[in-house]
Coordinates of C-alpha atoms and ligand atoms in Angstrom, one line a residue:
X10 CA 31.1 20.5 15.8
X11 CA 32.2 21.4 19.0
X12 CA 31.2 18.4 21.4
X13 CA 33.0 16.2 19.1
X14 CA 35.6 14.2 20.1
X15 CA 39.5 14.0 18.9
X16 CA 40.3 14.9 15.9
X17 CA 38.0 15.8 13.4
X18 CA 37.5 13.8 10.4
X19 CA 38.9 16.6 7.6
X20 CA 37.5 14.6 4.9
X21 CA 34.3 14.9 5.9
X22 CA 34.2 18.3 7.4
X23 CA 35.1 19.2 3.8
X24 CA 32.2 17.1 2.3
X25 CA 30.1 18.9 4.9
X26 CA 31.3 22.4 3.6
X27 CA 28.8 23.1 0.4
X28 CA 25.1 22.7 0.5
X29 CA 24.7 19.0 -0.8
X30 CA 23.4 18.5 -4.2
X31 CA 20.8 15.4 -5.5
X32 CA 22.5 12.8 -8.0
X33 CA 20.5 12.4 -11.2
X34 CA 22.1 11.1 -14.7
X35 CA 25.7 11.2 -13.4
X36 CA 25.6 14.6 -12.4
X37 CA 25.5 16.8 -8.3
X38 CA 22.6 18.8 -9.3
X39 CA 20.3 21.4 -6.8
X40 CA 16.7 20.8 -6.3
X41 CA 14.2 22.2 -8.7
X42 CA 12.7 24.9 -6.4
X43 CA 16.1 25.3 -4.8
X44 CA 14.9 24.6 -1.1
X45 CA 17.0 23.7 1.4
X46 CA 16.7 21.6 5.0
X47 CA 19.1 21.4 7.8
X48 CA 20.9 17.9 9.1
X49 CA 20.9 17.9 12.7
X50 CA 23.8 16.2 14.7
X51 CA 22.1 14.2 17.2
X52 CA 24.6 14.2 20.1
X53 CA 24.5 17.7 19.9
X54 CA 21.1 19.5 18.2
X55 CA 23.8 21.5 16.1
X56 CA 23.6 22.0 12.3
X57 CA 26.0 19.5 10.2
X58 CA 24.5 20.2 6.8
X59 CA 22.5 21.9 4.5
X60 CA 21.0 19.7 1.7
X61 CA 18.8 20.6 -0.9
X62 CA 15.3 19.4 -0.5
X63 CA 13.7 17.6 -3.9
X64 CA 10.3 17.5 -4.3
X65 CA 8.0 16.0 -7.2
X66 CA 9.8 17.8 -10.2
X67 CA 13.0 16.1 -9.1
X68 CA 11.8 12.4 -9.1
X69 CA 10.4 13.4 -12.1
X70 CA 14.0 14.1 -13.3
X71 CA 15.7 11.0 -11.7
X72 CA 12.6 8.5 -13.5
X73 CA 13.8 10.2 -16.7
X74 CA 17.7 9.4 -16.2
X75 CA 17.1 6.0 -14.5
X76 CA 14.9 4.8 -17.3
X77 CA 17.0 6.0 -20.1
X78 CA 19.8 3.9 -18.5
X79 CA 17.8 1.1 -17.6
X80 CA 17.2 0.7 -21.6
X81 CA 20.5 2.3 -23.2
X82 CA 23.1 1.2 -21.1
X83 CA 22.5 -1.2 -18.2
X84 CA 20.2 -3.6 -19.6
X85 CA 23.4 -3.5 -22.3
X86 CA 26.0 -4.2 -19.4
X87 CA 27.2 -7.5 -19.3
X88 CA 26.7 -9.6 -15.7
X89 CA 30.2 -10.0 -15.3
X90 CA 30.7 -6.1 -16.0
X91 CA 28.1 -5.3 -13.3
X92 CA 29.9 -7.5 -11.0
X93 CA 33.2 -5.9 -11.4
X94 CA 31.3 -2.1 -10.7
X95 CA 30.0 -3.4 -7.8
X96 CA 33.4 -5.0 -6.3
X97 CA 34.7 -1.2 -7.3
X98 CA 32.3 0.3 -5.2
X99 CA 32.7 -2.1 -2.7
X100 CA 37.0 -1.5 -2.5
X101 CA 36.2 2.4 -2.8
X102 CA 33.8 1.8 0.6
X103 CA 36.6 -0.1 2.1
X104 CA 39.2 2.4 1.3
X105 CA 37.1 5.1 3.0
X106 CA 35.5 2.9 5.9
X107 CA 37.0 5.5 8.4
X108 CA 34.9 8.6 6.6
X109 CA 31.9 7.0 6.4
X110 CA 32.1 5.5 10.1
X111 CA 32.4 8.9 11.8
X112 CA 29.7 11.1 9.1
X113 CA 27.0 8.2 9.4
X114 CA 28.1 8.2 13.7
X115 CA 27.9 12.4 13.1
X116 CA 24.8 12.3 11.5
X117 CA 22.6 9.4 12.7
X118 CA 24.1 8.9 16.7
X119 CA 25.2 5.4 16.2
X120 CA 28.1 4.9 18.3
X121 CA 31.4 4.6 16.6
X122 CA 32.3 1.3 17.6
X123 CA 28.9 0.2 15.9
X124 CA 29.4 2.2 12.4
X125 CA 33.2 1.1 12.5
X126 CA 33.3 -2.0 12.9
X127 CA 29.2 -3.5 11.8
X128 CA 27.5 -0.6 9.3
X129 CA 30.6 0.2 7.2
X130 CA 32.1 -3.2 6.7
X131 CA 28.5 -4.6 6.5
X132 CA 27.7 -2.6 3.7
X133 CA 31.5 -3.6 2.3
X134 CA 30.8 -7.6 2.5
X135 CA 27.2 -6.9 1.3
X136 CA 28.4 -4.8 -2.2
X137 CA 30.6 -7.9 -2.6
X138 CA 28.0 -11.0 -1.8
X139 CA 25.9 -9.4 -4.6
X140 CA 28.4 -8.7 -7.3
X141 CA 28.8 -12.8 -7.0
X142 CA 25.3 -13.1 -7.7
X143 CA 25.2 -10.6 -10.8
X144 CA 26.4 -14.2 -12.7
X145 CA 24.5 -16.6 -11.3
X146 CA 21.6 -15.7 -12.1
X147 CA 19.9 -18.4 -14.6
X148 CA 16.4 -19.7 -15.8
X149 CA 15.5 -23.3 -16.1
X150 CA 15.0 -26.0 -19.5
X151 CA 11.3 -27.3 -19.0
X152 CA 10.2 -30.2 -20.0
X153 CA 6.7 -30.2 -21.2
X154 CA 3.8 -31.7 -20.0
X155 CA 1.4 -31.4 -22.9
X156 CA 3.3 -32.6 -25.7
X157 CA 4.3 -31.5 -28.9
X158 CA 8.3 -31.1 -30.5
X159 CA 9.3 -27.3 -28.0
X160 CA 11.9 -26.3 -26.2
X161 CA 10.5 -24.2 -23.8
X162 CA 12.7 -22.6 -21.1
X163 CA 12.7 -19.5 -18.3
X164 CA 15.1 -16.6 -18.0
X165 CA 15.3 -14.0 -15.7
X166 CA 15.2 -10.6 -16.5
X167 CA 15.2 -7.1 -14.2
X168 CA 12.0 -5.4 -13.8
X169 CA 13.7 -1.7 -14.6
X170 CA 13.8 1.2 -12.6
X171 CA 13.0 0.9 -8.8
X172 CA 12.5 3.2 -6.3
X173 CA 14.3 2.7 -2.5
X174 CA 13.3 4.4 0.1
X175 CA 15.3 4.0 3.8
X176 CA 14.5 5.0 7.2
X177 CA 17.0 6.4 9.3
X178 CA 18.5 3.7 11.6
X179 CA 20.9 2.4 10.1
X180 CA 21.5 4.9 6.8
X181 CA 24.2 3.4 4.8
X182 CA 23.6 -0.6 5.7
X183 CA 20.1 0.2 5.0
X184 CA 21.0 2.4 1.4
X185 CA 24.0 -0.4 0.5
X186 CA 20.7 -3.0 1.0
X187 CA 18.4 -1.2 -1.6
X188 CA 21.1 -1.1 -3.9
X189 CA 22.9 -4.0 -4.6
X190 CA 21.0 -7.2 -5.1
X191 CA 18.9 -4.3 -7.8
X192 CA 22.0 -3.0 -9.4
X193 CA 23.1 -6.8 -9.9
X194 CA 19.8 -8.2 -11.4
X195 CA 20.2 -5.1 -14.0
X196 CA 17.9 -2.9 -12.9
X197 CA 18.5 0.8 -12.3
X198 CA 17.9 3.0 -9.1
X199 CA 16.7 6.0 -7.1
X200 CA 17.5 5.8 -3.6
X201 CA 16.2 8.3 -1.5
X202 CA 17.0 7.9 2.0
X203 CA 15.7 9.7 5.4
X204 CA 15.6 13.3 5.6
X205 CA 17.1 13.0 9.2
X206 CA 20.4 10.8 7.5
X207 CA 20.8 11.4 4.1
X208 CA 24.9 12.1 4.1
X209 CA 26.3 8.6 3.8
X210 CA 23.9 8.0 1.1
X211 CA 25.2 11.3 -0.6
X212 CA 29.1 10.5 0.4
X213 CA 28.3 6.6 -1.2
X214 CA 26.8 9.0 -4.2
X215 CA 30.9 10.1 -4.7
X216 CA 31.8 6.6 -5.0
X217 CA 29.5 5.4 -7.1
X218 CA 30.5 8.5 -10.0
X219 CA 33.9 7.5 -8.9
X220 CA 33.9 3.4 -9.8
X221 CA 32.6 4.3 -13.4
X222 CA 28.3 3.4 -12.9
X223 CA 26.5 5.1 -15.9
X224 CA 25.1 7.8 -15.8
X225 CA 21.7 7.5 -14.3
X226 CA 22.1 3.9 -13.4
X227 CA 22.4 5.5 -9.6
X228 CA 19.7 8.3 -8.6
X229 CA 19.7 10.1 -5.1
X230 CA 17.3 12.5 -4.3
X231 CA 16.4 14.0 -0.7
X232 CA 13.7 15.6 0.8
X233 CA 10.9 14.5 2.6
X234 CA 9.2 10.9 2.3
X235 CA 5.8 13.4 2.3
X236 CA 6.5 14.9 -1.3
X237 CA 9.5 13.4 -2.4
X238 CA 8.9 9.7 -0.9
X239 CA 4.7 10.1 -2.6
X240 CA 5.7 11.2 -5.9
X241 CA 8.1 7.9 -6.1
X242 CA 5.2 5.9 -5.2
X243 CA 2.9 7.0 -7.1
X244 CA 5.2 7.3 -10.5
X245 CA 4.0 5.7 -13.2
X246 CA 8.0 5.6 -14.6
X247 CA 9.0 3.3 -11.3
X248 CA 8.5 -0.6 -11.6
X249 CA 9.4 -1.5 -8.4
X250 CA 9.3 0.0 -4.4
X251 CA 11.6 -1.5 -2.3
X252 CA 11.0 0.1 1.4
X253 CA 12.1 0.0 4.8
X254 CA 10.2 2.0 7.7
X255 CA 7.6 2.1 9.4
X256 CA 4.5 -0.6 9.6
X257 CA 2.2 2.4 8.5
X258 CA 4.3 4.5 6.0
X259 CA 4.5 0.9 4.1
X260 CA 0.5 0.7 4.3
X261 CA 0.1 3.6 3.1
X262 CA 3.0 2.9 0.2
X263 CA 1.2 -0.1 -0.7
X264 CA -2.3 1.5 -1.9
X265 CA 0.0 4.2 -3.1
X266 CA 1.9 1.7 -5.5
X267 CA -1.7 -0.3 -6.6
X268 CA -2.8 2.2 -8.6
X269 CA 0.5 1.3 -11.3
X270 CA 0.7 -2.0 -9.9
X271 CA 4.4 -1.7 -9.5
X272 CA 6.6 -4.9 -7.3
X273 CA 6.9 -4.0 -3.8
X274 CA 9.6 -4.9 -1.4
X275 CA 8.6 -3.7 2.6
X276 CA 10.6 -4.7 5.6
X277 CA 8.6 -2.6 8.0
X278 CA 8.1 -2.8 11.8
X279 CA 8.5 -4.9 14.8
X280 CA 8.0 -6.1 18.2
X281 CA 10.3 -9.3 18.8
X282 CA 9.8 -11.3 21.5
X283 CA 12.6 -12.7 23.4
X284 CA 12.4 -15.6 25.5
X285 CA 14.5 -17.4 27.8
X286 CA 13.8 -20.6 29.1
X287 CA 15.3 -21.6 32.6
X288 CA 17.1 -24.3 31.8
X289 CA 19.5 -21.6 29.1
X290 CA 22.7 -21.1 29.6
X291 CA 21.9 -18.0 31.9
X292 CA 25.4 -15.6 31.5
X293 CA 24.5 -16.0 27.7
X294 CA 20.7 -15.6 27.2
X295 CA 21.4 -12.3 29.4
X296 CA 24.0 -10.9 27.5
X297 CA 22.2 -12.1 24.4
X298 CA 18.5 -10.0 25.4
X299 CA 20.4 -7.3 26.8
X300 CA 22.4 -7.1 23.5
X301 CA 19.5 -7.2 21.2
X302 CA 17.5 -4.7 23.1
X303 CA 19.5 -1.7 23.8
X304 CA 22.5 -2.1 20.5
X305 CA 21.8 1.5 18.6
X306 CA 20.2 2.7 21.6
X307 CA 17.2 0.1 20.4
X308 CA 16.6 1.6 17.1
X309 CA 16.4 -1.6 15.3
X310 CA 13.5 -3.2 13.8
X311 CA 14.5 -6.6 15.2
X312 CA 15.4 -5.3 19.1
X313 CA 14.3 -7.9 21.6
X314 CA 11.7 -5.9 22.9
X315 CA 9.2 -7.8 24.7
X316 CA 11.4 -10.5 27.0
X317 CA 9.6 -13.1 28.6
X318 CA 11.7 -15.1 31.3
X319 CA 10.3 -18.5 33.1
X320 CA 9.3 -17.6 36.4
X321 CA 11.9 -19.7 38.0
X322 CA 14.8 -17.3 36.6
X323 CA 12.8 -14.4 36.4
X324 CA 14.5 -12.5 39.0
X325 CA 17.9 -13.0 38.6
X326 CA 17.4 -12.0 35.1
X327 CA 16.1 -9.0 35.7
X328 CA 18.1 -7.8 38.5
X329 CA 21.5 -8.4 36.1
X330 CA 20.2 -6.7 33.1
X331 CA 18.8 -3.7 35.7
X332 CA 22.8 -3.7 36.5
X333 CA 23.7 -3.8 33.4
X334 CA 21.6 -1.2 32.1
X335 CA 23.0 0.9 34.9
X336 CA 26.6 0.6 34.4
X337 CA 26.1 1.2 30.4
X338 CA 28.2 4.4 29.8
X339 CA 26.1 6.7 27.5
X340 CA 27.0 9.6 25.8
X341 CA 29.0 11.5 23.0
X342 CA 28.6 8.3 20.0
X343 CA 32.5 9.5 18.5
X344 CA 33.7 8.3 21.9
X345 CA 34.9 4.8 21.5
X346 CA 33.9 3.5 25.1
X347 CA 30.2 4.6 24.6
X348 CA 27.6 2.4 24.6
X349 CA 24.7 4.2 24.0
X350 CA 24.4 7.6 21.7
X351 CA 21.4 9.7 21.3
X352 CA 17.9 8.9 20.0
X353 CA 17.7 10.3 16.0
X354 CA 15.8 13.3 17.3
X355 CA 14.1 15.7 19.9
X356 CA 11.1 14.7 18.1
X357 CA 11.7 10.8 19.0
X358 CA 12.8 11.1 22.3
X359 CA 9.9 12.8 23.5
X360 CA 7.8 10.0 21.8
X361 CA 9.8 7.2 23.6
X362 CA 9.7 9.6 26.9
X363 CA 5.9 9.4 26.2
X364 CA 5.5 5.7 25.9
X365 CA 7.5 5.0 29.4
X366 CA 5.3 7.4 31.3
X367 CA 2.0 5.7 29.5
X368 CA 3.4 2.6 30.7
X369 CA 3.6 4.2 34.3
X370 CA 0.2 5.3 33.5
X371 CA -1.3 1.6 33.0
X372 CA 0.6 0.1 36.3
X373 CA 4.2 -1.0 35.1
X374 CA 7.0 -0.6 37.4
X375 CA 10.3 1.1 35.8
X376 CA 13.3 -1.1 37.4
X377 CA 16.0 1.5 36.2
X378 CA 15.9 4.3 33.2
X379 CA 13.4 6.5 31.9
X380 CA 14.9 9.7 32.5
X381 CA 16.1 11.9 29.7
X382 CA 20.0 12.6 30.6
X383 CA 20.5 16.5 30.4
X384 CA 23.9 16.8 32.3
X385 CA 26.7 19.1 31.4
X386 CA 28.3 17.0 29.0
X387 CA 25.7 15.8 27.3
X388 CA 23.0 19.2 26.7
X389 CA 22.1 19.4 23.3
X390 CA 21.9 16.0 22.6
X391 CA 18.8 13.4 22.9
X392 CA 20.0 10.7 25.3
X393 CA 17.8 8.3 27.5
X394 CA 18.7 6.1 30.0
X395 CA 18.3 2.5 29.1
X396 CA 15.1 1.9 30.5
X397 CA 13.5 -1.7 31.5
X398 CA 9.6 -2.1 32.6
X399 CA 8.0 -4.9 34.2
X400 CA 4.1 -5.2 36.0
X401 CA 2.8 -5.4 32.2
X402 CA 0.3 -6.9 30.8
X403 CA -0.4 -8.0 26.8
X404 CA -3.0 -5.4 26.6
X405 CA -0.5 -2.9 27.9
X406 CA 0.3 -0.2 25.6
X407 CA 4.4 -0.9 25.9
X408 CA 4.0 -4.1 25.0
X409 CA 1.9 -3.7 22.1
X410 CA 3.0 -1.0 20.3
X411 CA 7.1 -0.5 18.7
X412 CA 8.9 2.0 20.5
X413 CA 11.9 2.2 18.9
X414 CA 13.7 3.2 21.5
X415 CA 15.9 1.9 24.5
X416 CA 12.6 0.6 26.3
X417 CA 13.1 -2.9 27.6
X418 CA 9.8 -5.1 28.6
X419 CA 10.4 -8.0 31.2
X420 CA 7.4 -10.5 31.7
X421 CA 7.9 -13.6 33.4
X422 CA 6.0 -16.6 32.2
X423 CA 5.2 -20.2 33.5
X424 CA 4.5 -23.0 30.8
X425 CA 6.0 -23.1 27.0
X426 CA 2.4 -22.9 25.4
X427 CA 1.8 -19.7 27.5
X428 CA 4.9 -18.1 26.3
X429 CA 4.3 -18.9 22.8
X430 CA 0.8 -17.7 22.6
X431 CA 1.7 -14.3 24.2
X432 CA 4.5 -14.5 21.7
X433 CA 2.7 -14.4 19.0
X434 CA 0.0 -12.5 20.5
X435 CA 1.1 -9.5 18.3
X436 CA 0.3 -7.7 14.6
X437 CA 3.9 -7.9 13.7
X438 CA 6.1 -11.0 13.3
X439 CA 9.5 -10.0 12.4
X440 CA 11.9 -11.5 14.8
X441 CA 12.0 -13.8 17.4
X442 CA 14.7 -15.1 20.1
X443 CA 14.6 -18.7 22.2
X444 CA 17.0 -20.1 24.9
X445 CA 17.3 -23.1 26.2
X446 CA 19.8 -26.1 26.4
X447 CA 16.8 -28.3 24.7
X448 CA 16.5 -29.1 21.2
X449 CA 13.2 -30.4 22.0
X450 CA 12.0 -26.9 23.4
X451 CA 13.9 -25.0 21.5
X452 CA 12.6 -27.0 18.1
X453 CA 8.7 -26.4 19.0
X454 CA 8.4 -22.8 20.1
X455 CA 10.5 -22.4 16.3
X456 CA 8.1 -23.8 14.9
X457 CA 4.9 -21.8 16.9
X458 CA 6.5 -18.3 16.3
X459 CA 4.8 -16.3 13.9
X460 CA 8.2 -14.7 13.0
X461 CA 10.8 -14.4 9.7
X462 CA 13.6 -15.2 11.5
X463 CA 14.1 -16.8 14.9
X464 CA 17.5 -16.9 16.5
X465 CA 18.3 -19.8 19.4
X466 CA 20.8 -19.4 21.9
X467 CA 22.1 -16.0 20.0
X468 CA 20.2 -12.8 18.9
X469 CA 20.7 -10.3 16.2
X470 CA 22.9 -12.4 14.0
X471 CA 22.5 -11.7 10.3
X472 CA 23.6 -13.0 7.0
X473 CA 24.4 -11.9 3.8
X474 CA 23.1 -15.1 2.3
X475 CA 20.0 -15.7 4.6
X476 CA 16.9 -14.4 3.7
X477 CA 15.4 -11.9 6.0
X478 CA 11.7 -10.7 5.8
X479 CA 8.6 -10.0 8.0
X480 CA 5.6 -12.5 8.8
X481 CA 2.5 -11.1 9.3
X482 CA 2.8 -6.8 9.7
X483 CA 5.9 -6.5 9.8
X484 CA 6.2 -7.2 6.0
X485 CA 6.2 -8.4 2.3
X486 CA 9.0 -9.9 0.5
X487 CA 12.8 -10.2 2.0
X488 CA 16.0 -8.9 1.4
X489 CA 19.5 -10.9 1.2
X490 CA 19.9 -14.2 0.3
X491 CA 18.8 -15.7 -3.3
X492 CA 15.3 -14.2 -2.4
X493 CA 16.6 -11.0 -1.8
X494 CA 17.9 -10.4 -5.4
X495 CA 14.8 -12.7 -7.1
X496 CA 12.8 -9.8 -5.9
X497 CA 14.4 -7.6 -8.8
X498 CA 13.7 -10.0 -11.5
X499 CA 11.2 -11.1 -13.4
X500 CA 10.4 -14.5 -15.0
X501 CA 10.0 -14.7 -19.0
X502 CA 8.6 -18.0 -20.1
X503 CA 10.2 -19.1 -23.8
X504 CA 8.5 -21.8 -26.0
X505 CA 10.4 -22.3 -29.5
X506 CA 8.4 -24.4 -31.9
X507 CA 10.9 -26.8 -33.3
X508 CA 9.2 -28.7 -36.3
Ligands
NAP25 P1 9.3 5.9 8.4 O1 8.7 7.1 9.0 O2 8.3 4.9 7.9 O3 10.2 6.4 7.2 C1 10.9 5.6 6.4 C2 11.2 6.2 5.1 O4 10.0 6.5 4.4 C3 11.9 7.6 5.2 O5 12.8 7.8 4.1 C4 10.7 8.5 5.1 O6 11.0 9.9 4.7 C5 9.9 7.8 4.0 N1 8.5 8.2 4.0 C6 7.7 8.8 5.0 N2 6.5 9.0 4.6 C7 6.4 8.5 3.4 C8 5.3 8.4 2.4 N3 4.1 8.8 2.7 N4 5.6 7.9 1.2 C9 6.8 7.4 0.9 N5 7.9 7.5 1.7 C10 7.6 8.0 3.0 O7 10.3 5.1 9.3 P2 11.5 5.7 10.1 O8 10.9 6.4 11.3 O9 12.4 6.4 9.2 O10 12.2 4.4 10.6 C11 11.8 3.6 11.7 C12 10.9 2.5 11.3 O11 11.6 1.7 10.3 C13 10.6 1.5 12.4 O12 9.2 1.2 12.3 C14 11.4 0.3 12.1 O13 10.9 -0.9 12.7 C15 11.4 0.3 10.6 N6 12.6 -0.5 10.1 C16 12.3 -1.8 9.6 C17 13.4 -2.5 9.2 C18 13.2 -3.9 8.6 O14 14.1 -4.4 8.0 N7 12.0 -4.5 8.8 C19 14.7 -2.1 9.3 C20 14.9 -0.8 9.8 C21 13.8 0.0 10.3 P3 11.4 11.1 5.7 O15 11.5 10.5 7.0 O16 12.7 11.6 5.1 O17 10.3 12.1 5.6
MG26 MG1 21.2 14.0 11.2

């Protein structure tokens, strides 16, 4: 812990001490064969942990627990009881906001001033919004069509024990969204999040033995999404999948999961186009793209990836965000006054490294980045320079394909049609951005774009209560929102013969 910066968290340097143990059936348990892997600090390459790795055997464990509480205990829990053990969780977050800011910033490179002030409290407002929902969740009276003296009505019931599985760019928002709108409905869970960020997940593991859950209602085991991540899959004891990650991990998970035909939640890749119009608000739309590409060094599903500017503004678009990307301060993520941290992993860097000198490779021009930053200060660490691209074309490797990365693509374009056919000219179709001053342009190319969620005149904005999902490859199902807690319940159909 060296290259951190003022004082270290004690809290969490103690949490860090012991090899950290799975959570099945209320209890810190080791894996089954005992094997161990290393998490990696990303500012710095150094070793922050030792967890135990869990492989088919411990799933196996978890199903048990979780499905013993799912029919002894939680199905048994009243709403309004589940609603009060979620608020619980929710104040013991709150109360340690300041631990969990600086171990998800230690272990996953988000800069401090992201994970303090939008993952922690995130996940705090999200616990909350679906306690509410734990008693509101009701069926219907139906009147019936064919006849006959019934009274015939719908209630909604959980679907059991589901499996979550999280990728590693946001670790605790992303564990706090597989848990909650689950744990309300009445199901039970086994989260198992990425084997690069599994600590908050772990440290949220504490609090939830600490606000009183049942034993087994909460599962975490770690390891890789290989063994640990197939065997969830693929077992028979798990009703549900709900997973974030990749567009081809989720593929694969859904053949995995037909062969049980268990539910399946997937909020998977993207490639959002961003597109600014040149009658916008210009200060704004720049702020806006340069916001929602490079926030968490662009390691977000929904980054603004592909920006396409009307030709008119085109250049001084690009030359302020080429500024901007200059003057943004990267470097150690504890420091407050970063902007940018590290990428998640050697691994990753070289792979966005890759893409930016493919792009070279196929004629693009790189205004400013796409260097890997090695100085004194930062060795050890996996920092890029924010990096933004233009001479593209659609066919172009960069602009196809998700980087994940701080990789920025600027393409001007002429006429609105044009723009919204190379906007959707695309496999995925998660999120989209439009400005302009026009509600007449702003209201067609919303309704073109083949996208879940289109933002106008601001970008990145998200909702507890607004659903969020992926058209076309970039997903099935959505998360928040009524939708996002339908998706753990069934429907049973009830007809009472009343003569
Ligand atoms: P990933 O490689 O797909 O991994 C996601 C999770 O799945 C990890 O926990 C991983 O485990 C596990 N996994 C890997 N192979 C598996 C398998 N065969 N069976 C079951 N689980 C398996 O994605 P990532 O690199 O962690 O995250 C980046 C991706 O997530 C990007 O594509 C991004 O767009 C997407 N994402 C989407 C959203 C959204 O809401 N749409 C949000 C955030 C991120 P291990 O890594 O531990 O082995
Ligand atoms: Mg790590």
């Amino acid at each position: 812990m060296s290259k951190t910066l003022g004082a270290p968290n004690q809290n969490v340097i103690t949490f860090l001490f012991d090899t950290k143990k799975m959570f099945i059936n209320g209890e810190w348990v080791p894996s089954v064969s005992g094997k161990i892997y290393e998490s990696l600090n990303p500012a710095t390459g150094e070793v922050i942990a030792k967890i135990y790795e869990g492989d088919k055997e411990d799933v196996d464990l978890a199903v048990r627990a979780a499905r013993a509480a799912y029919i002894g205990t939680w199905s048994a829990t009243s709403p309004a009881d589940r609603s009060k053990l979620l608020h619980k969780l929710a104040d013991l977050l709150e109360s340690h906001s300041e631990d969990f800011a600086y171990l998800e910033t230690l272990d996953g490179g988000n800069s401090i001033n992201l994970t303090r002030h939008g993952f922690v409290p995130g996940a705090v407002a999200h616990l909350r919004y679906y306690a509410g929902w734990a008693t509101k969740l009701t069926g219907q009276t139906i009147p019936l069509t064919s006849g006959g003296n019934f009274h015939a009505y719908t209630q909604r019931e959980p679907l059991g024990v589901c499996g979550q599985i999280t990728p590693w760019n946001y670790p605790l928002l992303g564990t706090v969204w597989k848990l909650a709108a689950p744990l309300a409905a009445g199901n039970t869970v086994i989260l198992k999040p990425s084997q690069q960020t599994s600590l908050t997940t772990l440290l949220l593991g504490e609090l939830i033995q600490e606000a009183g859950f049942p034993n087994g209602v909460v599962n975490i085991v770690t390891g890789s999404g290989r063994s640990i991540g197939e065997a969830i899959t693929s077992h028979p004891g798990i009703d549900k999948i709900g997973f974030t990650g990749s567009t081809e991990v989720g593929k694969g998970i859904m053949k995995k999961s037909a062969d049980t035909l268990k539910k399946i939640t997937l909020e998977l890749g993207g490639k959002s186009p961003n597109i600014i119009f040149a009658d916008a608000d210009l200060d704004k739309a720049i702020q806006g793209a340069f916001m929602g590409m490079f926030t968490n060094q662009g390691q977000i599903c929904v980054a603004g990836t592909r920006l396409y500017v009307e030709k008119q503004v085109f250049k001084q678009v690009t030359d302020r965000l080429v500024e901007m990307a200059q003057k943004m301060k990267v470097g150690n993520p504890l420091d407050p006054t970063t902007q940018m941290g590290p990428l998640i992993s050697k691994e990753h860097l070289q792979t966005v490294k890759k893409y930016i000198e493919i792009a070279r490779q196929e004629g693009a021009t790189v205004l400013t980045g796409g260097n890997i930053l090695q100085d004194d200060n930062l060795a050890g660490g996996n920092y890029l320079e924010p990096t933004i691209l233009t001479d593209l074309e659609e066919y172009c490797t960069a602009v196809k394909e998700e980087i994940f990365g701080p990789v920025l693509c600027v393409m001007p374009f002429e006429h609105i049609e044009e723009v919204i056919e190379r906007a959707n000219l695309t496999e995925y179709g998660l999120a989209a951005g439009v400005w302009t001053q026009s509600l007449t342009t702003a209201h067609k190319v919303i309704n073109a774009l083949e996208a879940g969620t289109v933002w106008v005149n601001t970008y990145l904005k998200s909702d507890n209560g607004l659903p969020f999902g992926g058209f076309k490859q970039s997903g099935i199902g959505a998360e928040m929102g009524y939708q996002g807690i339908e998706a753990y319940t069934k429907t049973k159909s009830v007809l009472i013969n009343l003569n």
